[in-house]
CSV table of C-alpha atoms and ligand atoms in Angstrom, one decimal:
chain,number,residue,atom,x,y,z
C,30,MET,CA,89.9,170.7,206.9
C,31,SER,CA,94.2,170.9,206.6
C,32,GLU,CA,95.6,168.8,203.1
C,33,ARG,CA,98.0,166.9,203.5
C,34,LEU,CA,101.9,167.5,201.4
C,35,ARG,CA,103.9,165.8,199.0
C,36,ILE,CA,107.4,167.1,199.0
C,37,ALA,CA,110.4,165.7,196.9
C,38,LEU,CA,113.9,165.3,198.7
C,39,THR,CA,116.7,164.9,196.7
C,40,LYS,CA,117.9,161.2,197.2
C,41,GLY,CA,121.9,161.0,199.2
C,42,ARG,CA,123.0,164.2,201.5
C,43,LEU,CA,120.3,166.9,200.7
C,44,GLN,CA,118.1,163.8,201.7
C,45,ASP,CA,119.8,163.5,205.2
C,46,LYS,CA,119.9,166.7,205.7
C,47,SER,CA,116.6,167.9,204.8
C,48,VAL,CA,115.5,164.8,207.5
C,49,GLU,CA,118.4,167.2,210.1
C,50,LEU,CA,115.8,169.7,209.5
C,51,PHE,CA,112.9,168.2,209.3
C,52,GLU,CA,113.6,166.8,212.5
C,53,ALA,CA,114.7,169.6,214.5
C,54,MET,CA,111.4,171.2,213.6
C,55,GLY,CA,109.8,168.6,216.1
C,56,LEU,CA,108.7,166.0,212.6
C,57,ASN,CA,108.6,162.6,213.0
C,58,CYS,CA,110.8,161.5,210.0
C,59,SER,CA,111.2,157.5,211.0
C,60,PRO,CA,110.1,156.6,208.0
C,61,VAL,CA,112.5,158.8,205.8
C,62,ARG,CA,116.3,157.0,208.5
C,63,ASN,CA,114.5,153.9,207.5
C,64,PRO,CA,113.0,153.9,203.9
C,65,GLY,CA,114.1,150.1,202.7
C,66,ARG,CA,113.0,150.1,199.0
C,67,ARG,CA,110.0,152.0,199.5
C,68,LEU,CA,110.4,155.9,197.5
C,69,ILE,CA,106.8,157.3,200.0
C,70,HIS,CA,106.9,158.1,203.0
C,71,ALA,CA,104.0,160.0,205.2
C,72,LEU,CA,105.5,161.9,208.8
C,73,PRO,CA,103.4,160.9,211.3
C,74,ASN,CA,102.8,163.9,213.5
C,75,TYR,CA,102.7,166.3,210.4
C,76,PRO,CA,101.0,166.4,207.5
C,77,LEU,CA,103.3,166.1,204.8
C,78,ASP,CA,104.5,163.0,203.1
C,79,ALA,CA,108.4,162.1,202.0
C,80,VAL,CA,108.8,161.5,197.6
C,81,LEU,CA,112.9,160.4,197.3
C,82,ALA,CA,114.1,161.8,194.2
C,83,LYS,CA,117.1,162.0,192.4
C,84,ALA,CA,117.7,165.7,191.6
C,85,PRO,CA,116.5,166.2,187.9
C,86,ASP,CA,113.7,164.5,188.8
C,87,VAL,CA,113.1,167.0,192.3
C,88,ILE,CA,112.2,169.9,190.0
C,89,THR,CA,109.7,168.3,187.4
C,90,TYR,CA,107.6,166.9,189.8
C,91,VAL,CA,107.5,170.0,191.4
C,92,GLU,CA,107.0,171.5,188.6
C,93,HIS,CA,103.6,169.1,187.0
C,94,GLY,CA,102.0,169.8,191.0
C,95,VAL,CA,102.4,166.0,191.6
C,96,CYS,CA,104.3,167.6,194.6
C,97,ASP,CA,103.9,171.0,196.4
C,98,LEU,CA,107.3,171.3,197.4
C,99,GLY,CA,110.6,169.9,196.5
C,100,VAL,CA,114.7,170.5,198.3
C,101,VAL,CA,117.0,170.3,195.7
C,102,GLY,CA,120.2,171.5,194.6
C,103,LYS,CA,121.1,174.9,192.8
C,104,ASP,CA,123.2,173.6,190.8
C,105,THR,CA,120.1,171.4,188.6
C,106,ILE,CA,118.3,174.6,189.9
C,107,LEU,CA,120.7,176.5,187.0
C,108,GLU,CA,120.4,173.5,185.0
C,109,LYS,CA,117.6,172.4,184.5
C,110,GLY,CA,115.9,175.3,184.7
C,111,GLY,CA,111.8,175.5,185.7
C,112,ALA,CA,108.5,176.9,186.4
C,113,PHE,CA,108.3,177.0,190.1
C,114,TYR,CA,109.1,179.6,193.4
C,115,GLU,CA,112.3,179.2,195.1
C,116,VAL,CA,111.7,180.4,198.0
C,117,LEU,CA,114.2,179.9,200.3
C,118,ASP,CA,117.9,179.0,200.1
C,119,LEU,CA,117.9,176.2,203.2
C,120,GLY,CA,121.9,177.4,204.3
C,121,PHE,CA,123.9,173.6,203.7
C,122,GLY,CA,124.0,171.3,200.8
C,123,ARG,CA,127.6,174.5,200.2
C,124,CYS,CA,129.3,173.8,198.0
C,125,ARG,CA,130.8,175.9,194.3
C,126,PHE,CA,130.8,175.5,190.8
C,127,ALA,CA,134.2,176.3,189.5
C,128,LEU,CA,136.4,176.1,186.2
C,129,ALA,CA,138.7,174.0,187.0
C,130,VAL,CA,142.6,173.0,184.8
C,131,LYS,CA,144.8,170.9,184.6
C,132,LYS,CA,147.2,172.3,187.2
C,133,GLY,CA,150.0,175.3,186.0
C,134,SER,CA,148.5,174.9,182.1
C,135,ASP,CA,147.5,178.3,180.5
C,136,PHE,CA,143.8,177.8,180.3
C,137,TYR,CA,143.0,181.5,179.1
C,138,GLY,CA,146.9,182.1,177.0
C,139,THR,CA,146.0,180.8,173.6
C,140,TYR,CA,143.1,182.0,170.3
C,141,LYS,CA,142.4,178.2,169.7
C,142,THR,CA,138.4,177.3,170.8
C,143,ARG,CA,138.9,175.6,174.2
C,144,ARG,CA,137.1,172.2,174.6
C,145,ILE,CA,135.5,171.9,178.3
C,146,ALA,CA,134.0,169.0,179.9
C,147,SER,CA,131.3,169.2,182.2
C,148,LYS,CA,127.8,167.2,183.9
C,149,TYR,CA,126.6,170.6,183.0
C,150,PRO,CA,126.6,171.4,180.4
C,151,ASN,CA,123.7,174.6,180.3
C,152,VAL,CA,125.5,176.6,183.1
C,153,THR,CA,129.1,176.3,181.7
C,154,ARG,CA,126.9,177.6,178.0
C,155,ALA,CA,125.9,181.1,180.1
C,156,PHE,CA,129.0,181.4,182.4
C,157,PHE,CA,131.0,181.2,178.9
C,158,GLU,CA,128.6,183.3,176.9
C,159,GLY,CA,128.6,186.0,179.4
C,160,LYS,CA,132.5,186.0,178.5
C,161,GLY,CA,131.7,186.1,175.2
C,162,MET,CA,133.5,183.4,175.0
C,163,ASP,CA,132.8,180.7,172.6
C,164,VAL,CA,133.8,177.4,173.7
C,165,ASP,CA,133.0,173.3,173.2
C,166,ILE,CA,131.0,171.8,175.1
C,167,ILE,CA,131.0,168.8,176.6
C,168,LYS,CA,128.3,166.0,177.5
C,169,ILE,CA,130.0,164.1,181.0
C,170,GLU,CA,128.1,161.7,183.0
C,171,GLY,CA,130.3,161.7,185.4
C,172,SER,CA,134.4,162.0,187.2
C,173,VAL,CA,134.2,164.4,185.0
C,174,GLU,CA,137.9,165.6,185.5
C,175,LEU,CA,139.3,162.5,184.2
C,176,ALA,CA,138.6,164.5,181.2
C,177,PRO,CA,141.6,166.5,181.0
C,178,ILE,CA,143.4,163.8,182.5
C,179,LEU,CA,142.1,161.9,179.1
C,180,ASP,CA,143.0,165.0,177.5
C,181,LEU,CA,139.3,165.4,176.3
C,182,ALA,CA,138.9,168.8,177.4
C,183,ASP,CA,141.0,171.6,178.2
C,184,GLY,CA,138.6,172.3,181.2
C,185,ILE,CA,135.8,171.3,183.9
C,186,VAL,CA,133.3,173.0,184.3
C,187,ASP,CA,132.3,171.0,188.2
C,188,ILE,CA,130.8,171.1,191.5
C,189,VAL,CA,134.1,171.8,193.9
C,190,GLU,CA,133.8,170.9,197.4
C,191,THR,CA,136.6,170.7,199.6
C,192,GLY,CA,138.5,170.5,196.5
C,193,ALA,CA,140.3,166.9,196.8
C,194,THR,CA,138.7,165.1,194.2
C,195,LEU,CA,140.8,168.0,191.9
C,196,LYS,CA,143.8,167.8,194.1
C,197,GLU,CA,144.1,164.4,193.5
C,198,ASN,CA,143.8,164.9,189.7
C,199,GLY,CA,146.5,167.3,189.2
C,200,LEU,CA,143.8,170.4,188.4
C,201,GLU,CA,143.4,173.0,190.7
C,202,PRO,CA,139.9,175.9,190.1
C,203,ILE,CA,141.7,179.0,188.6
C,204,GLU,CA,137.4,180.6,188.4
C,205,ASP,CA,134.5,180.5,190.8
C,206,VAL,CA,131.7,180.3,188.2
C,207,ALA,CA,128.2,180.0,191.1
C,208,GLN,CA,127.3,179.4,194.7
C,209,VAL,CA,125.3,176.4,195.0
C,210,SER,CA,122.8,175.3,198.9
C,211,ALA,CA,120.3,173.5,198.2
C,212,ARG,CA,117.3,174.9,197.6
C,213,LEU,CA,113.8,175.2,198.5
C,214,ILE,CA,110.9,175.4,195.6
C,215,VAL,CA,107.2,175.4,195.2
C,216,ASN,CA,104.9,174.5,192.8
C,217,THR,CA,103.3,178.0,191.5
C,218,ALA,CA,99.6,176.5,192.1
C,219,SER,CA,100.2,175.2,194.9
C,220,MET,CA,101.2,178.4,196.9
C,221,LYS,CA,97.8,179.6,195.5
C,222,LEU,CA,95.7,176.2,196.4
C,223,TYR,CA,97.6,175.0,199.8
C,224,LYS,CA,98.5,178.7,201.1
C,225,ASN,CA,98.1,178.1,204.4
C,226,GLU,CA,99.4,175.0,205.2
C,227,ILE,CA,102.6,176.1,202.5
C,228,THR,CA,103.3,179.0,204.6
C,229,ASP,CA,102.8,177.5,207.8
C,230,PHE,CA,105.7,174.6,207.0
C,231,LEU,CA,107.3,177.7,205.3
C,232,SER,CA,107.5,179.7,208.9
C,233,ARG,CA,108.7,176.8,210.5
C,234,VAL,CA,111.2,176.1,208.1
C,235,GLU,CA,112.5,179.6,209.2
C,236,ARG,CA,111.9,179.5,212.4
C,237,GLU,CA,114.3,176.7,212.5
C,238,LEU,CA,117.2,178.3,210.2
C,239,GLY,CA,116.9,181.7,212.0
C,240,GLY,CA,117.7,179.5,215.1
C,241,LYS,CA,120.4,178.7,213.7
C,242,ALA,CA,121.6,181.5,212.7
X,321,PRP,C1,130.9,165.7,192.6
X,321,PRP,C2,131.5,166.8,191.3
X,321,PRP,C3,133.5,166.1,192.1
X,321,PRP,C4,133.3,166.0,193.4
X,321,PRP,C5,133.6,167.5,194.5
X,321,PRP,O1,130.7,164.4,192.2
X,321,PRP,O2,131.1,166.1,190.5
X,321,PRP,O3,133.6,165.0,191.3
X,321,PRP,O4,132.0,164.8,194.3
X,321,PRP,O5,134.1,167.4,195.1
X,321,PRP,P1,135.2,167.7,196.7
X,321,PRP,O6,135.8,169.5,195.9
X,321,PRP,O7,134.5,167.3,197.9
X,321,PRP,O8,136.5,165.9,196.1
X,321,PRP,P2,130.5,163.0,193.1
X,321,PRP,O9,131.6,162.4,193.6
X,321,PRP,O10,128.9,162.7,192.9
X,321,PRP,O11,130.8,162.1,192.0
X,321,PRP,P3,130.7,162.0,190.5
X,321,PRP,O12,131.6,162.4,189.6
X,321,PRP,O13,130.2,160.7,189.8
X,321,PRP,O14,129.0,162.9,190.1
């Protein structure tokens, strides 16, 4: 008997893109398209239940095995880490982490310790440790671009997609930190327990992604 798998989808843009991908694979995603306030949805024509969660929670649910699979951005994976298999780059949700500063400012031209604001303190720490540079990191919850404008920080490490937010706030990217895109992750025990079901799902995803390439 085929086991129903449970997949955690990152709410918002990655959820929409995941639904597009699954529909292209022939999965009926109408419950996820019209979710109301419901957070878990059984797909009618494939043994898969979709759970809608915030990005870091997708990792938590997959790590704990309450979801077998997850779709989450590489940004969250780099920041939060965890024990799971990262099996596929889904190709959507592409953006990058960049170090950005006030336009024209000389970030490296001083010996004083720089202050960096970010929603991603671990990514920021790893980036500057890699350079052997000591920085003070200030955790900000959103609209990080405000920090240099308000003179709270010398720079930010943040997600850049179109670059419009930086530009409209008088900032410019000066260095790439990492490339980001949506990843499919799998719980390590589920991979063994539901090998056939997961292999079937993964090969359908790969076939669809391969067809697009
Ligand atoms: C993200 C990111 C930047 C912006 C980048 O913020 O933190 O602020 O998008 O996109 P762009 O390069 O296309 O302008 P989000 O919209 O998620 O809101 P937040 O800053 O409040 O987290």
